[in-house]
PDB file of C-alpha atoms in Angstrom:
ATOM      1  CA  UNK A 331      42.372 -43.492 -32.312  1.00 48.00           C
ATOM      2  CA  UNK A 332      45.367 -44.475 -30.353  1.00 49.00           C
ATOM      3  CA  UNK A 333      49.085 -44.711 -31.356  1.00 48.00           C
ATOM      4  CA  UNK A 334      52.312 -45.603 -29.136  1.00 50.00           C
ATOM      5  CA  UNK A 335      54.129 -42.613 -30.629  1.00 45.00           C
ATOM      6  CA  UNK A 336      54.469 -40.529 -28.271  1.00 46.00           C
ATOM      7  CA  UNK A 337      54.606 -36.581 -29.139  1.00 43.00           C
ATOM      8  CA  UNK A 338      57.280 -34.459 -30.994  1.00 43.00           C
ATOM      9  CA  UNK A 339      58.248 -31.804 -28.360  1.00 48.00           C
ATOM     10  CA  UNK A 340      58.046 -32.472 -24.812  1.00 50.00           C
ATOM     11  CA  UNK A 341      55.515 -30.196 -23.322  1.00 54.00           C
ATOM     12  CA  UNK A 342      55.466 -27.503 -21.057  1.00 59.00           C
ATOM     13  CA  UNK A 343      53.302 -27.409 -18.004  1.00 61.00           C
ATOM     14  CA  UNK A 344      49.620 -25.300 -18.548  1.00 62.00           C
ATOM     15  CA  UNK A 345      49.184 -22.629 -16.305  1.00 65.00           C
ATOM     16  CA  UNK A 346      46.812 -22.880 -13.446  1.00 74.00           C
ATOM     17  CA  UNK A 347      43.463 -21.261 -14.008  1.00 80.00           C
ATOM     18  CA  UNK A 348      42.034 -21.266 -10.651  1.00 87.00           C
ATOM     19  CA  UNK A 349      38.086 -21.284 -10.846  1.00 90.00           C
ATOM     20  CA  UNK A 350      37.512 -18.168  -9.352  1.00 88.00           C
ATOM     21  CA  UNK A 351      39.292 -16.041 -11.580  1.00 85.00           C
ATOM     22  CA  UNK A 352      37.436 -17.930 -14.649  1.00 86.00           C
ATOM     23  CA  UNK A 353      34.037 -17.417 -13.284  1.00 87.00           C
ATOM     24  CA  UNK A 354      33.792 -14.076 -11.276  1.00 84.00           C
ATOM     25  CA  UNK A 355      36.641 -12.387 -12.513  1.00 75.00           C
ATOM     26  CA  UNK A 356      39.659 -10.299 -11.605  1.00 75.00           C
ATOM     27  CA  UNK A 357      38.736  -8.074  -8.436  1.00 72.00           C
ATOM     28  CA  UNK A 358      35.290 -10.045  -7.885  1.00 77.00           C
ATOM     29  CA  UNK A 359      34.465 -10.901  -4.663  1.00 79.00           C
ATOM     30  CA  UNK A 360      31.492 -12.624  -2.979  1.00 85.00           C
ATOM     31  CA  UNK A 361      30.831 -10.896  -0.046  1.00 81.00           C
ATOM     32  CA  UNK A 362      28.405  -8.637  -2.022  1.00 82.00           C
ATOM     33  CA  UNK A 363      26.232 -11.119  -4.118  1.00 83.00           C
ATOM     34  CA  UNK A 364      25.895 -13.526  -0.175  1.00 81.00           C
ATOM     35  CA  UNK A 365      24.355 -10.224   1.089  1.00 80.00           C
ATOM     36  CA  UNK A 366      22.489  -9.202  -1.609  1.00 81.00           C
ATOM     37  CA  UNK A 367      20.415 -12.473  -1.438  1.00 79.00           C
ATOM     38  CA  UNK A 368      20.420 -12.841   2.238  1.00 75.00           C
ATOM     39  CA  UNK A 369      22.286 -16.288   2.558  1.00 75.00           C
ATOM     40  CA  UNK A 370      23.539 -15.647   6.378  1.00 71.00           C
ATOM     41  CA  UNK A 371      19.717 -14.066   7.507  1.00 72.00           C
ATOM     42  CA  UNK A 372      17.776 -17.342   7.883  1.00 76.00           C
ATOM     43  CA  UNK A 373      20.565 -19.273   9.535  1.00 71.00           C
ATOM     44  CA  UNK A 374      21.201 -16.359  11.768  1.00 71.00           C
ATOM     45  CA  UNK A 375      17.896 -15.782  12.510  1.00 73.00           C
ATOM     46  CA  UNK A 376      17.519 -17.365  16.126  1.00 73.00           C
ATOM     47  CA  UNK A 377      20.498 -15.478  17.316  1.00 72.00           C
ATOM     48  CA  UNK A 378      19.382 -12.579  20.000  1.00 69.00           C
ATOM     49  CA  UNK A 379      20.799  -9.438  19.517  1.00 67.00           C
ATOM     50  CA  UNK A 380      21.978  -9.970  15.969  1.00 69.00           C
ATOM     51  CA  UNK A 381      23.215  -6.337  14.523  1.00 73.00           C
ATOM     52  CA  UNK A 382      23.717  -5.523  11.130  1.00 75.00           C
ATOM     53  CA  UNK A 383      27.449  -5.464  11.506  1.00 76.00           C
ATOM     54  CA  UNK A 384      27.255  -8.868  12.842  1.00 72.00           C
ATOM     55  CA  UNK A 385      25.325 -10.003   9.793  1.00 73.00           C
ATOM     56  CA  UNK A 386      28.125  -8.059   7.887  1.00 77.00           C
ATOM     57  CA  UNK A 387      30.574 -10.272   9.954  1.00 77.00           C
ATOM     58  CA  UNK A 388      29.403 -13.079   9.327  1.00 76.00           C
ATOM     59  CA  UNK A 389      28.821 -13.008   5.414  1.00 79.00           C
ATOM     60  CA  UNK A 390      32.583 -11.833   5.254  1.00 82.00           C
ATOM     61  CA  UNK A 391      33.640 -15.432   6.948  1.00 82.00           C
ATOM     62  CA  UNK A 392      31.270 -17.431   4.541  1.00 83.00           C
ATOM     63  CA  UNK A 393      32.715 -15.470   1.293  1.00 85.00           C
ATOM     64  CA  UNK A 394      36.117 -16.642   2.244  1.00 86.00           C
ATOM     65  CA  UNK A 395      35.172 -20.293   3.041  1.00 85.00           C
ATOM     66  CA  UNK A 396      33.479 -20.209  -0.397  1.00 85.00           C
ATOM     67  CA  UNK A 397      36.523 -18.490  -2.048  1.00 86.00           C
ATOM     68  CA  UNK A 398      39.536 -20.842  -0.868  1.00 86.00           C
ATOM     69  CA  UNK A 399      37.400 -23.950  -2.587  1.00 84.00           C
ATOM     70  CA  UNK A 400      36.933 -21.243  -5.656  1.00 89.00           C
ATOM     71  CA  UNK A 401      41.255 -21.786  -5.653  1.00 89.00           C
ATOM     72  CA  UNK A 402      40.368 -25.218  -7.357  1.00 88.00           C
ATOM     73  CA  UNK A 403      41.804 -25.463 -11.023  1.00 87.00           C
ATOM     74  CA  UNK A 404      39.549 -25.428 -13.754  1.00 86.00           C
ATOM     75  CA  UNK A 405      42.106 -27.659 -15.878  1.00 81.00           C
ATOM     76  CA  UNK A 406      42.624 -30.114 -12.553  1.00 83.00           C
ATOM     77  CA  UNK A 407      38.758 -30.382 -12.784  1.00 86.00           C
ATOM     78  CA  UNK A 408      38.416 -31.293 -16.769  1.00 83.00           C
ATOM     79  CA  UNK A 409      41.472 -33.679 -16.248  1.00 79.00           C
ATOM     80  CA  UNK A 410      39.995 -35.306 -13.122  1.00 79.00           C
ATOM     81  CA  UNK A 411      36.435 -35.669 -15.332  1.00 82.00           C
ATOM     82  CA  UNK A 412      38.464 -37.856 -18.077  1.00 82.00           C
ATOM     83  CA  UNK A 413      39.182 -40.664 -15.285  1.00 83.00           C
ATOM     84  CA  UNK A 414      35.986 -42.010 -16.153  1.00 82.00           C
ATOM     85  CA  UNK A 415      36.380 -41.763 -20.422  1.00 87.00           C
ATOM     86  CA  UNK A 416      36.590 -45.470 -22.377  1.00 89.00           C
ATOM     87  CA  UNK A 417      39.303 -44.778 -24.551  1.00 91.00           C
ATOM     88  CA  UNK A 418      41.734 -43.135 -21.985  1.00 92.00           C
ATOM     89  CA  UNK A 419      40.575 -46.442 -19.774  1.00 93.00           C
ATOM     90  CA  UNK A 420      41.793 -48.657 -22.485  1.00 94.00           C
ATOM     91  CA  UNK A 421      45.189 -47.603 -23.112  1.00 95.00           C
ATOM     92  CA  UNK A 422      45.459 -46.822 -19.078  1.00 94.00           C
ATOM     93  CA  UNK A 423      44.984 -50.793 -18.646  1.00 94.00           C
ATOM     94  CA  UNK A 424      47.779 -51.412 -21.695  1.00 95.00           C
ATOM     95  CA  UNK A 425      50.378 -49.117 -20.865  1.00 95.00           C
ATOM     96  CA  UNK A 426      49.899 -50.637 -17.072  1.00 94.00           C
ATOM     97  CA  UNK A 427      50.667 -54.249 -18.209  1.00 93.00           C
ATOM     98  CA  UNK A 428      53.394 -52.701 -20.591  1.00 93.00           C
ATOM     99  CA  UNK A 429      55.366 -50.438 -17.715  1.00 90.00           C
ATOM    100  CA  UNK A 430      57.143 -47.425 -19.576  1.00 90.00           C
ATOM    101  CA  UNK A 431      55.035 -47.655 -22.665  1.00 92.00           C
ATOM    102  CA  UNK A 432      53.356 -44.133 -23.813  1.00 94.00           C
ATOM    103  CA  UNK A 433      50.089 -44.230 -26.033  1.00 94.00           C
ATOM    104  CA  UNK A 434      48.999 -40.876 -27.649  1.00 93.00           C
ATOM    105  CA  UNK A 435      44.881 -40.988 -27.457  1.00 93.00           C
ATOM    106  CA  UNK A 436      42.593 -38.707 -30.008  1.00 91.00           C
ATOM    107  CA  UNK A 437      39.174 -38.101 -28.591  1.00 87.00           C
ATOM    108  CA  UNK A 438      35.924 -37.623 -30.353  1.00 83.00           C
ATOM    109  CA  UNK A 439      34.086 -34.481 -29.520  1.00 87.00           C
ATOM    110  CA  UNK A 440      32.455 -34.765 -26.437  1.00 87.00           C
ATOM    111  CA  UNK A 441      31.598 -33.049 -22.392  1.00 90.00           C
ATOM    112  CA  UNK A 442      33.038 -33.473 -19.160  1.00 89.00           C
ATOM    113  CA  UNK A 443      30.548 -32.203 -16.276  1.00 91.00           C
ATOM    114  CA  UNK A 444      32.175 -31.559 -12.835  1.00 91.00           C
ATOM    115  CA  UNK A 445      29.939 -31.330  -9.787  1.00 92.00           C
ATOM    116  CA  UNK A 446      31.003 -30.221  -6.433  1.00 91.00           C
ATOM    117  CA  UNK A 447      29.219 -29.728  -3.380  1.00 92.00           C
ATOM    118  CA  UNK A 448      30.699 -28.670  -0.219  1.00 88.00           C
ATOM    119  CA  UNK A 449      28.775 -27.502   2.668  1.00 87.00           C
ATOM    120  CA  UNK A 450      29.812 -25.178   5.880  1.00 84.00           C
ATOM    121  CA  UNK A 451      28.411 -26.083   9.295  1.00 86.00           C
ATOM    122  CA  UNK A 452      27.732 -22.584  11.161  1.00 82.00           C
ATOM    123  CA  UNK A 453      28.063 -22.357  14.894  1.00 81.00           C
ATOM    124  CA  UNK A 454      27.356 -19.668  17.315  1.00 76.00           C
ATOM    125  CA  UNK A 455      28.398 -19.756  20.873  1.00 77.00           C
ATOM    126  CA  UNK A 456      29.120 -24.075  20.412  1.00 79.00           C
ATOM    127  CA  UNK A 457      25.490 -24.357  19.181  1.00 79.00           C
ATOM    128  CA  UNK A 458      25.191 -25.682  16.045  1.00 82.00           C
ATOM    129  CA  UNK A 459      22.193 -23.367  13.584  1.00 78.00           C
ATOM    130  CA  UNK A 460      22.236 -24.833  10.337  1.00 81.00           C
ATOM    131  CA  UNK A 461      24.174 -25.752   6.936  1.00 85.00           C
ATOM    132  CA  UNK A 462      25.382 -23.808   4.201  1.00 84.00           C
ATOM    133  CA  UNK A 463      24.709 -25.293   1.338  1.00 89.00           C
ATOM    134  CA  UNK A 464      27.624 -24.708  -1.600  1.00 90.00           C
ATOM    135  CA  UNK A 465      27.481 -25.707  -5.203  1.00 93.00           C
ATOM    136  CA  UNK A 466      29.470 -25.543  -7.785  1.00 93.00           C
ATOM    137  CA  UNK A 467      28.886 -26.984 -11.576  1.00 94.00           C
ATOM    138  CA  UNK A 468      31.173 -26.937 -14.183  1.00 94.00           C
ATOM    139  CA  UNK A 469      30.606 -27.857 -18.006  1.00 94.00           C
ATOM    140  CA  UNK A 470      33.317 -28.773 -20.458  1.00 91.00           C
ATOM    141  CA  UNK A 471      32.917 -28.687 -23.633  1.00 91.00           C
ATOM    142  CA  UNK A 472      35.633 -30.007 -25.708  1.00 88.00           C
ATOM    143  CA  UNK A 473      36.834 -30.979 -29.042  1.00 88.00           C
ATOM    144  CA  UNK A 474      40.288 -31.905 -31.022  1.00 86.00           C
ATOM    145  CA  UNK A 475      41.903 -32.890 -27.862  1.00 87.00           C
ATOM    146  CA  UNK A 476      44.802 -35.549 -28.033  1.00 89.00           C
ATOM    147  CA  UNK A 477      45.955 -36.742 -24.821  1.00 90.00           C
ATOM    148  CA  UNK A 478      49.003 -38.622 -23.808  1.00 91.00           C
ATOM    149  CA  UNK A 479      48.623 -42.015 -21.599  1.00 94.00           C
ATOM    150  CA  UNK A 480      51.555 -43.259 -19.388  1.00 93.00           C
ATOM    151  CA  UNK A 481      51.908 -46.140 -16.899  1.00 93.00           C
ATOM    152  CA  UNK A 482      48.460 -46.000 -16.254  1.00 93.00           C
ATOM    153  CA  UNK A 483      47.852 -42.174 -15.842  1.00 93.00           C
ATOM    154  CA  UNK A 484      47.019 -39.044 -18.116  1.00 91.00           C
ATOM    155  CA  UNK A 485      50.527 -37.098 -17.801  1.00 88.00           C
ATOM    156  CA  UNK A 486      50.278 -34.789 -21.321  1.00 84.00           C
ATOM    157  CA  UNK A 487      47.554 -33.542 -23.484  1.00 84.00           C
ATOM    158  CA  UNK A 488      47.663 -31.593 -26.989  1.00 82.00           C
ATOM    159  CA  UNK A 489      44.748 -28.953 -27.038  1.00 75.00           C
ATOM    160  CA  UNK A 490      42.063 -28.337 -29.776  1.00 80.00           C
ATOM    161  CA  UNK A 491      39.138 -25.898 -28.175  1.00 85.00           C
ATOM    162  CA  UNK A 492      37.069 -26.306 -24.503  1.00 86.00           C
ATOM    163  CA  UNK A 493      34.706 -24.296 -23.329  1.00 89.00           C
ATOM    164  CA  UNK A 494      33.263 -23.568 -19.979  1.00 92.00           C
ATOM    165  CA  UNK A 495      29.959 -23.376 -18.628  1.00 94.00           C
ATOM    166  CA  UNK A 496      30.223 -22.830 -14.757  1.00 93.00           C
ATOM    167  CA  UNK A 497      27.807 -22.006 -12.238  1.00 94.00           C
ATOM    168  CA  UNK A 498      28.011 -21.391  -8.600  1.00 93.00           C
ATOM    169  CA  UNK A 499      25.203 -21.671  -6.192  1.00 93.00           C
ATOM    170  CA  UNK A 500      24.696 -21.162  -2.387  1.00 89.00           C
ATOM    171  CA  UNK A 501      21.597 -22.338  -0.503  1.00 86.00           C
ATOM    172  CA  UNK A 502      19.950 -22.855  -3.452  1.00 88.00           C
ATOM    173  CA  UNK A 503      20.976 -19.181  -5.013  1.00 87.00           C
ATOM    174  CA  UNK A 504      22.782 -18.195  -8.128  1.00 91.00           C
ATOM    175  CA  UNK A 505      25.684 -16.252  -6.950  1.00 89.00           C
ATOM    176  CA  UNK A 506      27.627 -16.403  -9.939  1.00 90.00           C
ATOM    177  CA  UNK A 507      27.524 -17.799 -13.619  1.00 93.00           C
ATOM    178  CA  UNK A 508      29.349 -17.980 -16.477  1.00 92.00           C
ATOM    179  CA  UNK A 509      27.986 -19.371 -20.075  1.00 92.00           C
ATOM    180  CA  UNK A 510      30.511 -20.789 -22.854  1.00 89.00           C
ATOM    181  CA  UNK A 511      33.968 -19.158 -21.865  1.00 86.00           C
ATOM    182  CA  UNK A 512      36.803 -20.170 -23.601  1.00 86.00           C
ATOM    183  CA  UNK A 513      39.736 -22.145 -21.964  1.00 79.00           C
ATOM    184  CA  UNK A 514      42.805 -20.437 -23.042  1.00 73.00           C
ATOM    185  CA  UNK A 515      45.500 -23.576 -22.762  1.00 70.00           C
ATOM    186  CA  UNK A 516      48.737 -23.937 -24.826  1.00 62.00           C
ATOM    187  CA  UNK A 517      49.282 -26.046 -28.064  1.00 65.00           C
ATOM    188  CA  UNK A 518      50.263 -28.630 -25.943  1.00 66.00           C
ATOM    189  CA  UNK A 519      51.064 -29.251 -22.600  1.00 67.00           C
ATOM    190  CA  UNK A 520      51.409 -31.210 -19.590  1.00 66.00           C
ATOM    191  CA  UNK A 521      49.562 -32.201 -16.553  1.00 73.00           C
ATOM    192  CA  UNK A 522      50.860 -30.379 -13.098  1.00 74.00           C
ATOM    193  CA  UNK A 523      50.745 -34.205 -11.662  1.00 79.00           C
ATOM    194  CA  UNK A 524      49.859 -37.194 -13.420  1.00 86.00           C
ATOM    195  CA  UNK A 525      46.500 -38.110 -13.344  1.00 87.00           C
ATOM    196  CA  UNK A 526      45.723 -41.980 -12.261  1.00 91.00           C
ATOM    197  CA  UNK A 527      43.360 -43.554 -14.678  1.00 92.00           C
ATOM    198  CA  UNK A 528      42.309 -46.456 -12.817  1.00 90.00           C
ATOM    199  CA  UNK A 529      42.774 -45.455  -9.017  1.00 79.00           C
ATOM    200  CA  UNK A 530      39.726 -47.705  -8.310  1.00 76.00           C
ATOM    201  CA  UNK A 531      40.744 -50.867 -10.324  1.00 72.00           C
ATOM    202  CA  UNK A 532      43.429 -53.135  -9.232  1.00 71.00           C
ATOM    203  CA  UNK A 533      46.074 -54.334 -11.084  1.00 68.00           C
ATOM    204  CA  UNK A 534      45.903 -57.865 -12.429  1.00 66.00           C
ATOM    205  CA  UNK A 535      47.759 -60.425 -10.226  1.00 60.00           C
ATOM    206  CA  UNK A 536      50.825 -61.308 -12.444  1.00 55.00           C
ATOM    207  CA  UNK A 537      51.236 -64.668 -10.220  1.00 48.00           C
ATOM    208  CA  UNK A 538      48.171 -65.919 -11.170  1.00 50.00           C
ATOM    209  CA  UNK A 539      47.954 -69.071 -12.989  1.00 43.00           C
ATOM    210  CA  UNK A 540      46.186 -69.042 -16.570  1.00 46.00           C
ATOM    211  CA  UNK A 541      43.567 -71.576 -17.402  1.00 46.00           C
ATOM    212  CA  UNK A 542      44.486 -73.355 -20.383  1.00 44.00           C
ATOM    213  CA  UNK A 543      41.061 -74.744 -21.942  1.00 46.00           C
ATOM    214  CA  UNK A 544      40.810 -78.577 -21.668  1.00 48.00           C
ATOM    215  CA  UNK A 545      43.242 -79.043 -19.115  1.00 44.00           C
ATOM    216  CA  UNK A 546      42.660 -79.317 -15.033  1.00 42.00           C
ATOM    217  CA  UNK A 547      44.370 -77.923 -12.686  1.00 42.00           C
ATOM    218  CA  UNK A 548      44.479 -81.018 -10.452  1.00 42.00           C
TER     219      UNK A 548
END
């Protein structure tokens, strides 16, 4: 359903829920669950003289390389995942040939999956000895969400309910998981930024000439 009404009370900005705090939790770190499954042994395996503290060491650097992408925002992610929904599309393309128009968009029940998979390279002494594999899923489920449509670009959204399933894995390991957890948002609110709804399809060239059916263009 779609209306060009836009809403009632301008809307305040969400707060950020970085994805770290959502899925390990306040005080959680991952230095602990890389060393309880060994992620920096088999890379670091053809190093001479390795030492336990070096191991140590080493696992410490990978948890924070892991952490600063866990600084990602769990909305960002769910907002970025609606680029790709039909009816958001639709009004995207008329409010972009109708420049300042607003349509207010009511989606169906539905899920948003956001996959991300980084890696980190790990050198000793210039010599490369292998990848580390990251990944991260997360799993959106939402319903009764109304979202406003601007110039092109999601800029507000009115919340119903979304939850979360999120996983993160390294090298192939579970390090942390989290199963249906609620997304606390606001009654309504807006986006941080607005979010382009057709970065990847150009505009329609308003020089072009129309084809009127029957006649030439000779």
């Amino acid at each position: 359903m779609t209306t060009t009404a836009p809403m009632a009370a301008a809307p305040t900005a969400a707060p950020a829920t970085p994805v770290r705090s959502f899925l390990l939790g306040p005080g959680q770190g991952l230095d602990g669950p890389l060393r309880a499954h060994g992620t920096a042994g088999p890379l670091l395996a053809p190093v001479r003289g390795r030492t336990p503290a070096a191991d140590r060491a080493v696992e410490h650097e990978l948890a924070g390389v892991v952490d600063d992408f866990l600084g990602l925002d769990v909305l960002d992610l769910a907002a970025g995942g609606w680029r790709g929904h039909s009816a958001l599309r639709a009004a995207a393309r008329r409010t972009r040939e109708l420049p300042g128009s607003e349509e207010v968009v009511a989606l169906a029940t539905h899920r948003i999956t956001s996959t991300h998979r980084p890696y980190v390279d790990i050198y000793v002494d210039g010599a490369k000895l292998g990848t580390l594999q990251v990944d991260l899923t997360l799993v959106f489920w939402v319903s009764g969400f109304v979202c406003v449509v601007r110039d092109a670009c999601l800029t507000g959204v009115n919340a119903g309910t979304c939850s979360v399933d999120a996983s993160l894995a390294v090298q192939g390991a579970v390090l942390a998981e989290r199963k249906g957890g609620p997304l606390d948002l606001p009654g309504a609110f807006a986006l941080r930024g607005p979010v382009p709804l057709l970065a990847e399809e150009p505009a329609p060239d308003p020089y072009r000439a129309s084809t009127v059916p029957g006649v030439s263009g000779r």
